[in-house]
Amino acid sequence: MNPLLENLRSRLPQVLTRRQVAEYLGDFISVKYLANLDSEGKGPKAYRFGKRKVLYERDDMLAWLDGRIKPLRSA
């Protein structure tokens, strides 16, 4: 896993809401963007809690992010 994400793993709770994902990632990924990805089936594995809350497991979110992070150029 990317070292940036390993560092993030220690700071994230086990389960996150969309809002928490946006907060922890500094709005790099917005609540609306996650909702759009979920509706298209392209986001990280998500769980519905009640009628409105969507939850993500930390490891699912990090695995999804890991598949999308690429260096700008090799060192």
GROMACS .gro file of C-alpha atoms in nm:
model
   75
    1MET     CA    1   0.000   0.000   0.000
    2ASN     CA    2   0.111   0.355  -0.069
    3PRO     CA    3   0.304   0.505   0.228
    4LEU     CA    4   0.071   0.807   0.228
    5LEU     CA    5  -0.224   0.578   0.288
    6GLU     CA    6  -0.044   0.376   0.555
    7ASN     CA    7   0.002   0.698   0.750
    8LEU     CA    8  -0.365   0.781   0.704
    9ARG     CA    9  -0.472   0.433   0.824
   10SER     CA   10  -0.355   0.506   1.178
   11ARG     CA   11  -0.565   0.824   1.196
   12LEU     CA   12  -0.893   0.698   1.049
   13PRO     CA   13  -1.172   0.537   1.249
   14GLN     CA   14  -1.276   0.184   1.150
   15VAL     CA   15  -1.601   0.309   0.993
   16LEU     CA   16  -1.649   0.645   0.819
   17THR     CA   17  -1.941   0.846   0.687
   18ARG     CA   18  -1.913   1.037   0.360
   19ARG     CA   19  -1.865   1.359   0.555
   20GLN     CA   20  -1.582   1.207   0.758
   21VAL     CA   21  -1.408   1.088   0.443
   22ALA     CA   22  -1.421   1.443   0.305
   23GLU     CA   23  -1.295   1.589   0.635
   24TYR     CA   24  -1.005   1.345   0.679
   25LEU     CA   25  -0.896   1.385   0.318
   26GLY     CA   26  -0.910   1.765   0.335
   27ASP     CA   27  -1.201   1.780   0.091
   28PHE     CA   28  -0.984   1.606  -0.170
   29ILE     CA   29  -1.290   1.387  -0.216
   30SER     CA   30  -1.622   1.560  -0.156
   31VAL     CA   31  -1.943   1.419  -0.011
   32LYS     CA   32  -2.118   1.481  -0.344
   33TYR     CA   33  -1.844   1.308  -0.543
   34LEU     CA   34  -1.871   0.998  -0.322
   35ALA     CA   35  -2.250   0.999  -0.363
   36ASN     CA   36  -2.212   1.018  -0.741
   37LEU     CA   37  -1.958   0.736  -0.744
   38ASP     CA   38  -2.187   0.521  -0.529
   39SER     CA   39  -2.481   0.578  -0.763
   40GLU     CA   40  -2.263   0.465  -1.056
   41GLY     CA   41  -2.121   0.166  -0.866
   42LYS     CA   42  -1.767   0.305  -0.901
   43GLY     CA   43  -1.687   0.406  -0.545
   44PRO     CA   44  -1.549   0.209  -0.253
   45LYS     CA   45  -1.765  -0.062  -0.101
   46ALA     CA   46  -2.042   0.116   0.090
   47TYR     CA   47  -2.309   0.022   0.342
   48ARG     CA   48  -2.640   0.193   0.402
   49PHE     CA   49  -2.736   0.263   0.763
   50GLY     CA   50  -3.099   0.358   0.794
   51LYS     CA   51  -3.248   0.562   0.510
   52ARG     CA   52  -2.979   0.823   0.460
   53LYS     CA   53  -2.643   0.736   0.615
   54VAL     CA   54  -2.381   0.571   0.398
   55LEU     CA   55  -2.082   0.415   0.570
   56TYR     CA   56  -1.745   0.295   0.448
   57GLU     CA   57  -1.506   0.059   0.621
   58ARG     CA   58  -1.162   0.213   0.660
   59ASP     CA   59  -0.979  -0.071   0.484
   60ASP     CA   60  -1.223  -0.070   0.188
   61MET     CA   61  -1.178   0.306   0.149
   62LEU     CA   62  -0.798   0.283   0.167
   63ALA     CA   63  -0.787  -0.005  -0.082
   64TRP     CA   64  -1.004   0.195  -0.321
   65LEU     CA   65  -0.782   0.502  -0.282
   66ASP     CA   66  -0.468   0.291  -0.328
   67GLY     CA   67  -0.591   0.182  -0.668
   68ARG     CA   68  -0.620   0.543  -0.776
   69ILE     CA   69  -0.299   0.702  -0.646
   70LYS     CA   70  -0.019   0.719  -0.898
   71PRO     CA   71   0.307   0.918  -0.883
   72LEU     CA   72   0.342   1.210  -1.123
   73ARG     CA   73   0.681   1.079  -1.227
   74SER     CA   74   0.914   0.805  -1.113
   75ALA     CA   75   1.192   0.898  -0.870
   0.00000   0.00000   0.00000
